[in-house]
Coordinates of C-alpha atoms in Angstrom, one line a residue:
X76 CA 101.5 74.7 121.8
X77 CA 104.3 75.0 124.4
X78 CA 105.4 71.7 125.9
X79 CA 105.3 71.0 129.6
X80 CA 108.5 70.2 131.4
X81 CA 109.3 66.5 132.2
X82 CA 109.2 64.9 135.6
X83 CA 112.1 63.0 137.1
X84 CA 110.5 59.6 138.0
X85 CA 112.8 59.2 141.1
X86 CA 111.2 62.2 142.7
X87 CA 107.8 60.4 142.6
X88 CA 109.2 57.2 144.1
X89 CA 110.8 59.2 147.0
X90 CA 107.6 61.0 147.8
X91 CA 105.5 57.8 147.8
X92 CA 107.9 56.1 150.2
X93 CA 108.3 59.2 152.4
X94 CA 106.8 59.0 155.9
X95 CA 104.3 61.7 156.8
X96 CA 105.2 63.7 159.9
X97 CA 102.2 65.3 161.8
X98 CA 104.3 67.0 164.4
X99 CA 103.0 70.5 165.3
X100 CA 99.8 69.9 163.4
X101 CA 96.3 70.0 164.8
X102 CA 94.0 67.0 164.2
X103 CA 90.8 68.1 162.5
X104 CA 87.6 66.3 161.5
X105 CA 86.1 66.6 158.0
X106 CA 84.5 64.9 155.1
X107 CA 84.7 65.3 151.3
X108 CA 82.0 65.9 148.7
X109 CA 83.0 65.5 145.0
X110 CA 81.9 64.2 141.7
X111 CA 81.1 60.5 141.3
X112 CA 84.4 59.7 139.5
X113 CA 86.7 62.3 141.1
X114 CA 89.9 61.0 142.5
X115 CA 91.9 64.2 143.1
X116 CA 90.1 65.3 146.3
X117 CA 91.5 68.7 147.2
X118 CA 89.2 69.8 150.0
X119 CA 87.1 68.7 153.0
X120 CA 84.5 70.5 155.2
X121 CA 83.5 70.8 158.8
X122 CA 81.0 73.2 160.4
X123 CA 80.5 74.2 164.1
X124 CA 77.3 76.2 164.8
X125 CA 77.3 78.5 167.8
X126 CA 74.9 81.0 169.3
X127 CA 76.2 84.0 167.3
X128 CA 76.7 82.2 164.0
X129 CA 79.0 79.4 162.9
X130 CA 82.7 78.5 162.3
X131 CA 83.3 76.9 158.9
X132 CA 86.5 75.0 158.4
X133 CA 87.7 74.2 154.9
X134 CA 90.6 71.7 155.0
X135 CA 92.8 71.8 151.9
X136 CA 95.4 69.2 150.9
X137 CA 98.8 70.6 151.9
X138 CA 100.5 70.0 148.6
X139 CA 103.3 72.4 149.2
X140 CA 104.4 70.4 152.2
X141 CA 104.9 67.4 149.9
X142 CA 106.2 69.0 146.6
X143 CA 109.6 70.5 147.1
X144 CA 110.4 74.0 145.7
X145 CA 112.6 73.8 142.6
X146 CA 111.8 70.1 142.0
X147 CA 110.9 68.8 138.5
X148 CA 107.4 68.1 139.9
X149 CA 107.0 71.8 140.7
X150 CA 108.5 72.8 137.4
X151 CA 106.1 70.5 135.5
X152 CA 103.1 71.9 137.4
X153 CA 104.2 75.5 136.7
X154 CA 104.6 74.6 133.1
X155 CA 101.3 72.7 132.7
X156 CA 99.3 75.2 134.9
X157 CA 96.3 73.0 135.7
X158 CA 94.9 69.5 135.3
X159 CA 93.2 69.0 132.0
X160 CA 90.0 67.0 132.1
X161 CA 89.2 65.2 128.9
X162 CA 86.2 63.0 127.9
X163 CA 87.7 59.7 128.8
X164 CA 90.8 60.6 131.0
X165 CA 92.6 63.5 132.6
X166 CA 96.1 64.9 132.3
X167 CA 97.0 65.7 135.9
X168 CA 99.1 68.7 136.9
X169 CA 100.9 66.3 139.4
X170 CA 101.3 62.6 138.5
X171 CA 98.4 60.2 139.1
X172 CA 100.4 58.4 141.8
X173 CA 100.3 61.6 143.8
X174 CA 97.2 63.5 142.7
X175 CA 94.9 60.5 143.1
X176 CA 96.6 59.0 146.2
X177 CA 99.2 60.6 148.4
X178 CA 97.9 64.2 147.9
X179 CA 94.2 63.3 147.7
X180 CA 92.0 63.5 150.8
X181 CA 90.8 59.9 150.6
X182 CA 88.5 58.4 153.2
X183 CA 90.3 56.8 156.2
X184 CA 93.7 58.0 155.0
X185 CA 95.9 60.3 157.0
X186 CA 96.8 63.5 155.0
X187 CA 98.5 66.7 155.7
X188 CA 96.2 69.7 155.3
X189 CA 96.0 73.5 155.6
X190 CA 92.8 74.6 157.3
X191 CA 91.0 77.9 156.7
X192 CA 88.9 78.6 159.8
X193 CA 86.2 81.3 159.1
X194 CA 84.0 82.7 161.8
X195 CA 80.7 84.0 160.6
X196 CA 78.0 86.0 162.4
X197 CA 74.3 85.1 162.0
X198 CA 74.1 87.1 158.8
X199 CA 77.0 85.2 157.2
X200 CA 79.4 88.2 157.5
X201 CA 83.0 87.2 158.0
X202 CA 84.2 88.1 161.5
X203 CA 87.5 86.3 161.6
X204 CA 89.8 84.3 159.3
X205 CA 92.8 82.2 160.4
X206 CA 95.1 79.6 158.7
X207 CA 96.4 76.5 160.5
X208 CA 98.7 73.5 159.7
X209 CA 96.5 70.5 160.3
X210 CA 96.2 66.8 159.6
X211 CA 93.0 65.1 158.5
X212 CA 91.7 61.5 158.2
X213 CA 88.6 62.0 156.2
X214 CA 85.5 60.6 157.9
X215 CA 83.5 60.1 154.7
X216 CA 83.9 60.3 150.9
X217 CA 80.6 61.6 149.6
X218 CA 79.6 61.8 145.9
X219 CA 77.1 64.5 145.1
X220 CA 74.5 61.8 144.7
X221 CA 75.2 60.2 148.0
X222 CA 75.4 63.5 149.8
X223 CA 72.1 64.6 148.4
X224 CA 70.6 61.3 149.7
X225 CA 72.1 61.8 153.1
X226 CA 70.6 65.3 153.2
X227 CA 67.1 63.7 153.2
X228 CA 67.9 60.7 155.4
X229 CA 67.5 61.4 159.1
X230 CA 69.1 58.1 159.8
X231 CA 72.4 59.1 158.2
X232 CA 75.2 60.0 160.8
X233 CA 75.9 63.1 158.6
X234 CA 72.3 64.2 158.3
X235 CA 72.5 67.0 160.9
X236 CA 75.9 68.2 159.7
X237 CA 74.8 68.3 156.0
X238 CA 71.6 70.2 157.0
X239 CA 73.7 72.8 158.8
X240 CA 76.0 73.1 155.8
X241 CA 72.9 73.5 153.5
X242 CA 71.5 76.2 155.8
X243 CA 74.7 78.3 155.8
X244 CA 75.3 77.7 152.1
X245 CA 71.9 79.3 151.5
X246 CA 72.7 82.2 153.7
X247 CA 75.9 82.8 151.8
X248 CA 74.1 82.6 148.5
X249 CA 71.4 85.1 149.6
X250 CA 74.1 87.5 151.0
X251 CA 76.0 87.4 147.7
X252 CA 72.9 88.0 145.6
X253 CA 71.8 90.9 147.8
X254 CA 74.9 92.8 146.7
X255 CA 74.2 92.2 143.0
X256 CA 76.4 89.2 142.2
X257 CA 75.5 87.2 139.1
X258 CA 78.1 84.5 139.6
X259 CA 76.8 81.2 140.9
X260 CA 73.2 82.3 140.5
X261 CA 70.2 81.8 138.3
X262 CA 69.5 84.7 135.9
X263 CA 67.1 84.9 133.0
X264 CA 66.2 81.2 133.5
X265 CA 69.8 79.9 133.3
X266 CA 72.3 78.9 135.9
X267 CA 75.7 80.7 135.9
X268 CA 79.1 79.7 137.3
X269 CA 81.3 81.9 139.4
X270 CA 82.5 83.8 136.3
X271 CA 79.0 84.3 134.7
X272 CA 79.3 81.4 132.2
X273 CA 76.2 79.4 131.5
X274 CA 76.1 75.9 133.2
X275 CA 74.5 73.3 131.0
X276 CA 73.7 70.8 133.7
X277 CA 71.7 71.3 136.9
X278 CA 73.5 71.4 140.2
X279 CA 73.1 69.0 143.1
X280 CA 72.2 70.5 146.5
X281 CA 75.5 69.3 147.9
X282 CA 77.3 70.7 144.9
X283 CA 75.9 74.1 145.8
X284 CA 77.2 73.6 149.4
X285 CA 80.7 72.9 148.1
X286 CA 80.6 75.9 145.7
X287 CA 79.4 78.3 148.4
X288 CA 82.0 77.1 150.9
X289 CA 84.9 77.2 148.4
X290 CA 83.9 80.8 147.4
X291 CA 83.8 81.7 151.1
X292 CA 87.3 80.2 151.7
X293 CA 88.8 81.9 148.6
X294 CA 87.1 85.2 149.5
X295 CA 88.3 85.0 153.1
X296 CA 91.9 84.3 152.0
X297 CA 91.9 87.1 149.5
X298 CA 90.6 89.6 152.0
X299 CA 93.3 88.5 154.5
X300 CA 96.0 89.0 151.9
X301 CA 94.5 92.3 150.7
X302 CA 94.3 93.7 154.3
X303 CA 98.0 93.0 154.8
X304 CA 98.8 94.4 151.3
X305 CA 100.3 91.0 150.4
X306 CA 100.8 90.2 146.7
X307 CA 99.3 86.8 145.8
X308 CA 97.7 85.5 142.6
X309 CA 94.4 87.3 142.9
X310 CA 91.6 86.1 140.6
X311 CA 90.3 89.3 138.8
X312 CA 87.1 89.5 136.8
X313 CA 85.8 92.6 135.0
X314 CA 82.9 93.7 132.8
X315 CA 83.5 95.2 129.4
X316 CA 83.1 98.9 128.8
X317 CA 79.6 98.4 127.2
X318 CA 78.2 96.3 130.0
X319 CA 75.5 98.0 132.2
X320 CA 75.8 98.3 136.0
X321 CA 75.3 95.1 137.9
X322 CA 71.6 95.6 138.9
X323 CA 70.7 96.8 135.4
X324 CA 72.6 93.9 133.9
X325 CA 70.6 91.4 136.0
X326 CA 67.3 93.1 135.1
X327 CA 68.2 93.1 131.4
X328 CA 69.1 89.4 131.4
X329 CA 66.0 88.5 133.3
X330 CA 63.7 90.1 130.6
X331 CA 65.5 88.4 127.7
X332 CA 63.7 85.1 128.2
X333 CA 65.9 82.9 126.0
X334 CA 69.0 81.1 127.1
X335 CA 70.7 81.8 123.8
X336 CA 70.1 85.6 124.2
X337 CA 71.5 85.4 127.8
X338 CA 74.6 83.6 126.6
X339 CA 75.2 86.1 123.8
X340 CA 74.8 89.1 126.2
X341 CA 77.1 87.7 128.8
X342 CA 79.8 86.9 126.2
X343 CA 79.7 90.5 125.0
X344 CA 79.5 92.0 128.5
X345 CA 81.9 89.9 130.6
X346 CA 85.7 89.6 130.1
X347 CA 87.6 86.4 130.9
X348 CA 88.9 86.2 134.4
X349 CA 92.6 86.5 134.9
X350 CA 95.3 86.1 137.6
X351 CA 97.4 89.0 138.8
X352 CA 99.3 90.1 141.9
X353 CA 97.4 93.4 141.7
X354 CA 93.9 93.5 143.2
X355 CA 91.1 94.6 140.7
X356 CA 88.1 92.7 142.1
X357 CA 85.6 90.2 140.8
X358 CA 82.6 91.5 138.9
X359 CA 80.5 88.4 138.7
X360 CA 80.8 87.6 142.4
X361 CA 80.6 91.4 143.3
X362 CA 83.7 91.1 145.5
X363 CA 86.5 93.6 146.0
X364 CA 89.1 90.8 146.2
X365 CA 89.0 87.2 145.2
X366 CA 91.6 84.4 144.7
X367 CA 91.9 80.7 144.2
X368 CA 93.2 78.7 147.2
X369 CA 91.1 75.5 147.5
X370 CA 92.4 73.3 144.7
X371 CA 96.2 73.1 144.9
X372 CA 96.3 69.5 143.4
X373 CA 94.8 70.6 140.1
X374 CA 95.6 74.4 139.8
X375 CA 99.0 75.8 140.1
X376 CA 97.7 79.3 141.1
X377 CA 96.3 77.7 144.3
X378 CA 99.6 75.9 144.8
X379 CA 101.6 79.2 144.5
X380 CA 99.1 80.9 146.9
X381 CA 99.6 78.1 149.4
X382 CA 103.3 78.7 149.5
X383 CA 102.9 82.5 150.0
X384 CA 100.1 82.4 152.7
X385 CA 101.8 79.5 154.7
X386 CA 105.1 81.4 154.7
X387 CA 103.5 84.7 155.8
X388 CA 100.6 83.8 158.1
X389 CA 101.7 80.5 159.6
X390 CA 105.5 80.4 159.5
X391 CA 106.0 84.2 160.0
X392 CA 108.4 84.5 157.0
X393 CA 108.6 86.7 153.9
X394 CA 106.8 85.6 150.7
X395 CA 108.9 83.1 148.7
X396 CA 108.1 85.1 145.5
X397 CA 109.1 88.6 144.4
X398 CA 106.5 90.8 142.8
X399 CA 108.3 90.4 139.4
X400 CA 108.2 86.6 139.8
X401 CA 104.5 86.7 140.6
X402 CA 103.7 88.9 137.6
X403 CA 105.6 86.5 135.4
X404 CA 103.8 83.4 136.8
X405 CA 100.4 85.2 136.4
X406 CA 101.2 86.1 132.8
X407 CA 102.3 82.5 132.0
X408 CA 99.1 81.0 133.6
X409 CA 96.8 83.5 131.7
X410 CA 98.6 82.8 128.4
X411 CA 98.6 79.0 128.9
X412 CA 94.9 78.9 129.8
X413 CA 94.0 81.0 126.8
X414 CA 96.2 78.7 124.6
X415 CA 94.6 75.5 126.0
X416 CA 91.1 77.0 125.6
X417 CA 91.7 78.0 122.0
X418 CA 93.2 74.6 121.2
X419 CA 90.2 72.8 122.8
X420 CA 87.7 75.0 121.1
X421 CA 89.4 74.4 117.7
X422 CA 89.4 70.7 118.3
X423 CA 85.7 70.5 119.1
X424 CA 84.9 72.9 116.3
X425 CA 86.7 70.7 113.7
X426 CA 85.1 67.6 115.3
X427 CA 81.6 69.0 115.1
X428 CA 82.1 70.3 111.5
X429 CA 83.3 66.8 110.4
X430 CA 80.3 65.3 112.1
X431 CA 78.1 67.9 110.4
X432 CA 79.4 67.1 107.0
X433 CA 78.8 63.3 107.6
X434 CA 75.2 64.0 108.9
X435 CA 74.3 66.2 106.0
X436 CA 75.3 63.5 103.5
X437 CA 72.7 61.2 105.2
X438 CA 69.1 62.3 105.1
X439 CA 68.1 59.6 107.6
X440 CA 70.6 61.0 110.2
X441 CA 69.2 64.5 109.8
X442 CA 65.6 63.3 110.5
X443 CA 66.7 61.5 113.7
X444 CA 68.5 64.5 115.3
X445 CA 67.2 65.6 118.7
X446 CA 66.2 69.3 119.0
X447 CA 69.5 70.2 120.6
X448 CA 71.5 68.3 117.9
X449 CA 69.4 69.9 115.1
X450 CA 70.1 73.4 116.5
X451 CA 73.9 72.7 116.6
X452 CA 73.8 71.2 113.1
X453 CA 72.1 74.4 111.7
X454 CA 74.9 76.5 113.2
X455 CA 77.6 74.2 111.9
X456 CA 76.0 74.0 108.5
X457 CA 76.5 77.7 108.2
X458 CA 80.2 77.3 108.8
X459 CA 80.6 74.7 106.1
X460 CA 78.3 76.5 103.6
X461 CA 75.9 73.6 103.5
X462 CA 72.8 75.3 104.9
X463 CA 70.8 74.2 101.8
X464 CA 71.1 70.5 103.0
X465 CA 69.2 71.1 106.2
X466 CA 66.3 72.9 104.5
X467 CA 64.0 69.9 103.9
X468 CA 64.2 68.8 107.6
X469 CA 63.8 72.5 108.7
X470 CA 60.6 72.7 106.6
X471 CA 59.3 69.5 108.2
X472 CA 60.0 70.7 111.7
X473 CA 58.5 74.1 111.0
X474 CA 55.4 72.4 109.7
X475 CA 55.2 70.4 113.0
X476 CA 55.8 73.5 115.0
X477 CA 58.9 71.9 116.4
X478 CA 61.5 74.7 115.8
X479 CA 63.3 77.1 118.1
X480 CA 63.6 80.9 117.6
X481 CA 67.4 80.6 117.4
X482 CA 67.0 77.9 114.7
X483 CA 64.8 80.3 112.7
X484 CA 67.3 83.1 113.2
X485 CA 70.1 81.1 111.6
X486 CA 67.8 80.0 108.8
X487 CA 66.6 83.5 108.1
X488 CA 69.9 85.3 108.2
X489 CA 72.0 82.5 106.7
X490 CA 73.5 82.3 103.2
X491 CA 72.2 79.8 100.6
X492 CA 73.8 78.4 97.4
X493 CA 70.4 77.8 95.8
X494 CA 67.9 80.6 95.9
X495 CA 65.0 78.3 95.0
X496 CA 65.7 76.5 98.2
X497 CA 65.6 79.8 100.1
X498 CA 62.2 80.7 98.4
X499 CA 60.8 77.3 99.5
X500 CA 61.9 77.8 103.1
X501 CA 60.9 81.4 103.1
X502 CA 57.2 80.6 102.6
X503 CA 57.2 78.0 105.4
X504 CA 58.9 80.4 107.8
X505 CA 56.5 83.3 107.0
X506 CA 53.5 81.1 107.3
X507 CA 54.7 79.8 110.7
X508 CA 55.5 83.3 112.0
X509 CA 52.3 84.8 110.8
X510 CA 50.5 82.5 113.4
X511 CA 53.2 83.1 116.1
X512 CA 54.3 86.7 115.6
X513 CA 55.7 86.9 119.2
X514 CA 58.4 84.5 117.8
X515 CA 59.4 87.1 115.3
X516 CA 60.3 89.5 118.1
X517 CA 62.4 86.8 119.7
X518 CA 64.3 86.2 116.4
X519 CA 65.0 89.9 116.0
X520 CA 66.3 90.1 119.6
X521 CA 68.6 87.2 118.8
X522 CA 69.8 89.0 115.7
X523 CA 70.5 92.1 117.7
X524 CA 72.5 90.2 120.3
X525 CA 74.3 87.6 118.3
X526 CA 75.5 89.9 115.5
X527 CA 75.5 93.1 117.5
X528 CA 73.0 94.5 115.0
X529 CA 71.3 97.7 115.8
X530 CA 67.5 97.3 116.2
X531 CA 65.3 100.3 116.8
X532 CA 61.6 101.0 116.7
X533 CA 59.6 104.0 115.2
X534 CA 56.3 104.4 117.0
X535 CA 53.3 106.2 115.5
X536 CA 49.6 106.3 116.1
X537 CA 47.0 105.7 113.3
X538 CA 44.1 108.0 112.6
X539 CA 41.8 105.8 114.7
X540 CA 44.2 105.7 117.6
X541 CA 45.8 102.3 117.0
X542 CA 49.5 101.6 117.6
X543 CA 51.8 101.5 114.6
X544 CA 55.4 100.4 114.7
X545 CA 58.2 100.1 112.2
X546 CA 61.0 97.8 113.2
X547 CA 64.4 99.1 112.1
X548 CA 67.4 96.8 111.5
X549 CA 70.7 98.5 110.7
X550 CA 68.9 101.7 109.5
X551 CA 66.6 99.8 107.2
X552 CA 62.9 98.9 107.7
X553 CA 59.7 98.0 105.9
X554 CA 57.7 100.5 103.9
X555 CA 54.5 99.8 106.0
X556 CA 54.2 99.4 109.8
X557 CA 52.7 96.8 112.0
X558 CA 49.4 98.1 113.3
X559 CA 47.2 96.8 116.2
X560 CA 45.1 97.9 119.1
X561 CA 47.7 96.4 121.4
X562 CA 51.1 97.9 121.6
X563 CA 53.0 94.6 121.9
X564 CA 51.0 93.1 119.1
X565 CA 51.9 96.0 116.8
X566 CA 55.5 95.5 117.7
X567 CA 55.4 91.8 117.1
X568 CA 53.8 92.4 113.7
X569 CA 56.4 95.0 112.8
X570 CA 59.1 92.4 113.5
X571 CA 57.2 89.8 111.4
X572 CA 57.1 92.3 108.5
X573 CA 60.8 93.0 109.1
X574 CA 61.6 89.3 108.7
X575 CA 59.5 89.2 105.6
X576 CA 61.5 92.1 104.3
X577 CA 64.8 90.4 105.1
X578 CA 63.7 87.2 103.3
X579 CA 62.3 89.2 100.3
X580 CA 65.2 91.6 100.3
X581 CA 62.7 94.4 100.3
X582 CA 63.8 96.5 103.2
X583 CA 64.0 100.2 102.5
X584 CA 65.9 103.2 104.0
X585 CA 64.1 105.1 106.6
X586 CA 63.2 108.0 104.2
X587 CA 61.0 105.6 102.2
X588 CA 58.6 104.6 105.0
X589 CA 54.9 105.0 104.1
X590 CA 53.1 107.0 106.6
X591 CA 50.0 107.1 104.4
X592 CA 49.1 103.7 105.8
X593 CA 48.4 105.4 109.1
X594 CA 45.3 106.9 107.5
X595 CA 44.0 103.5 106.4
X596 CA 44.0 101.1 109.3
X597 CA 42.4 98.4 107.0
X598 CA 45.4 98.3 104.7
X599 CA 46.8 94.9 103.6
X600 CA 49.6 95.1 106.0
X601 CA 47.2 94.9 108.9
X602 CA 46.8 91.2 109.4
X603 CA 46.3 91.1 113.2
X604 CA 42.7 90.0 113.8
X605 CA 40.9 92.9 115.6
X606 CA 37.3 92.4 114.6
X607 CA 34.7 90.2 116.3
X608 CA 31.1 89.5 115.6
X609 CA 28.2 88.0 117.5
X610 CA 27.3 85.7 114.6
X611 CA 27.9 82.1 115.4
X612 CA 29.7 79.8 113.0
X613 CA 26.5 77.9 112.3
X614 CA 24.8 81.1 111.1
X615 CA 27.3 81.5 108.3
X616 CA 27.2 79.4 105.1
X617 CA 30.3 77.4 104.5
X618 CA 31.1 76.1 101.0
X619 CA 32.1 72.4 100.8
X620 CA 35.5 71.8 99.2
X621 CA 35.6 69.3 96.3
X622 CA 38.9 67.6 97.1
X623 CA 38.8 65.9 93.7
X624 CA 39.6 69.3 92.2
X625 CA 42.6 69.7 94.5
X626 CA 46.0 68.4 93.2
X627 CA 47.3 65.5 95.3
X628 CA 50.6 67.4 95.8
X629 CA 48.6 70.1 97.8
X630 CA 47.1 67.7 100.3
X631 CA 50.0 67.8 102.8
X632 CA 50.6 71.5 102.9
X633 CA 47.9 73.6 101.0
X634 CA 49.4 76.9 102.1
X635 CA 52.9 75.9 101.0
X636 CA 51.7 74.5 97.7
X637 CA 49.8 77.7 97.0
X638 CA 52.9 79.8 97.6
X639 CA 55.0 77.6 95.4
X640 CA 52.5 77.7 92.6
X641 CA 52.2 81.5 92.7
X642 CA 56.0 81.7 92.8
X643 CA 56.3 79.5 89.6
X644 CA 53.7 81.8 87.9
X645 CA 55.7 84.9 89.0
X646 CA 52.8 86.1 91.0
X647 CA 52.8 87.7 94.5
X648 CA 52.2 85.9 97.7
X649 CA 48.5 85.7 98.7
X650 CA 47.2 88.1 101.4
X651 CA 45.2 86.6 104.3
X652 CA 42.7 88.5 106.4
X653 CA 41.1 87.2 109.6
X654 CA 37.7 87.9 111.1
X655 CA 36.6 86.4 114.4
X656 CA 33.2 84.8 114.2
X657 CA 31.8 83.8 117.6
X658 CA 34.3 81.1 118.8
X659 CA 35.7 80.6 115.4
X660 CA 37.6 82.3 112.6
X661 CA 36.8 83.4 109.1
X662 CA 39.9 83.6 106.8
X663 CA 39.8 85.5 103.5
X664 CA 42.5 84.6 101.0
X665 CA 43.2 87.2 98.2
X666 CA 45.4 86.7 95.1
X667 CA 46.3 89.6 92.8
X668 CA 47.3 89.5 89.1
X669 CA 48.9 92.7 87.7
X670 CA 47.9 94.5 90.9
X671 CA 44.3 93.7 90.3
X672 CA 42.2 91.3 92.4
X673 CA 42.1 87.9 90.7
X674 CA 40.9 85.3 93.3
X675 CA 39.2 85.7 96.6
X676 CA 38.1 82.8 98.8
X677 CA 36.8 82.4 102.4
X678 CA 36.7 79.6 104.9
X679 CA 35.3 79.4 108.5
X680 CA 36.8 77.0 111.0
X681 CA 37.3 76.8 114.8
X682 CA 41.0 77.8 114.5
X683 CA 42.8 80.4 112.3
X684 CA 45.1 77.7 111.0
X685 CA 42.3 75.5 109.8
X686 CA 40.5 78.5 108.3
X687 CA 43.7 79.5 106.4
X688 CA 44.2 75.9 105.2
X689 CA 40.7 75.7 103.7
X690 CA 40.8 79.2 102.2
X691 CA 44.0 78.2 100.6
X692 CA 42.5 74.9 99.2
X693 CA 39.7 76.9 97.6
X694 CA 42.2 79.3 96.2
X695 CA 44.2 76.4 94.7
X696 CA 41.0 75.2 92.9
X697 CA 40.4 78.6 91.4
X698 CA 44.0 79.0 90.5
X699 CA 44.1 75.7 88.7
X700 CA 41.1 76.8 86.6
X701 CA 42.8 80.2 86.0
X702 CA 46.0 78.4 84.7
X703 CA 44.0 76.1 82.5
X704 CA 42.0 79.0 81.0
X705 CA 45.2 81.0 80.4
X706 CA 46.9 78.1 78.7
X707 CA 43.9 77.3 76.6
X708 CA 43.8 80.9 75.4

């Protein structure tokens, strides 16, 4: 990684001791809202409502008035590109003595500022933008928490001001979303930042105010520069060639339903944002021009833009940078940001993988993982080829119904060192999905998005008019279709059968699909309960189960035990058929031997799961007798 240039300590001392001159600067009121622990406070706000709209003033620390061109401080900033925030500390672009004190808009401290004054009409359209040299003594340093509290406290001196800010922030958000922006919005159940990346933590109301006003200021400045054909460091964001149009993209993300699917789609559809003196536009924010101007303490692009815009629009001079110099700076910033991101990702990847290896060595640690930690461990287990280690806990969570579709995706499509472990897991997964076939569809959606696999459907109709679907994955499918009276149910069942085929490695090319099953709607592949009867459960005889005949190993999971036993005997998995009986369910369990019926049991219970469990228990008893008889022969 390239090293940043050193700072000459004497320059810092000179700036700390330097007296601030506020000559020819307008005094402006304002307050700051930042994170609880933030110290490098770049920006402050003020709002003046009027009969036709409002005037929003964003006051930005005038860093370029303090940092001298050509100084080691500037060279260091250009080299480092931005402040890096780590878990326990930060590595500032400008030294702590400056970034957290002399440059920071601290409460009750006189600071030099550049003010962007934006006049809005009642519909939040920008009517006028102007830049001013100002000085600010911040009236209040709010954290997001304290600002949110003041928003709901009429006794606060800032209550009315914050209410006005909240109102206009909402107007700005609505206006942006009306034109199809996905940045800083909620799509598909997840919150996105200005570049369409998923935010993992909820936003405070006051945080949304700050975001809207900063986007407004950056947009106003970019439009001002673009209208004057002025090269600055524009912030460009584009969609990939495969991405749909904005409105179609939003509709697609909204229907996905799973945050993981939304994340995967966005990663494949959106390119990283970059800096350039050429205007391309900002896809996520649906803007023709956008830039960064509001954070010159922590981003060098903002610092460079301050120098340009102050020179041209305030001082009436030419830009201090040639086009070639701006292109070189933009290229350096883009490369440095990519370099830092790759280094950071690699660091956390290695850290996670080391933690994963340690956890997988300790069964107790695996059992105590939270749902989120367990999901991450499954993904990381794939990378260190230790997926087998997670299987016992996965089976336990599947049995409890405490498993996510994305977890099942990794378990189904992962590689295993021990095929017996896979067989054990396979039975648990298929039993779980048989009861929740809608989950199978979610898993196939994840497969299509995560691995860019091609998933298609072949739709037919049975002789009796039912829906029949084959789910096709990479040009392979199941021999028989999913069949149901309901179209969605048939599709869910087709995806369940597809997953069964993936696990059994029994998928076939499209030319081998069996359309004969369309003539026989009662084929064994048809496991969706479609029949009902007026008989009540009490009208049907139920056979008591003699638990003394059931092996103790089968008590915890009769269905799983039955599958394991049949697997050891080299026999096929049992078939289960369901029949609705009044408010309950009858389950029939059938086991074949050499393609001939061997065992058939029935059980009636209030739920399908309990009926399946008891039918399996009865089958186990018969199977034990069969094995004894075979051995005695």
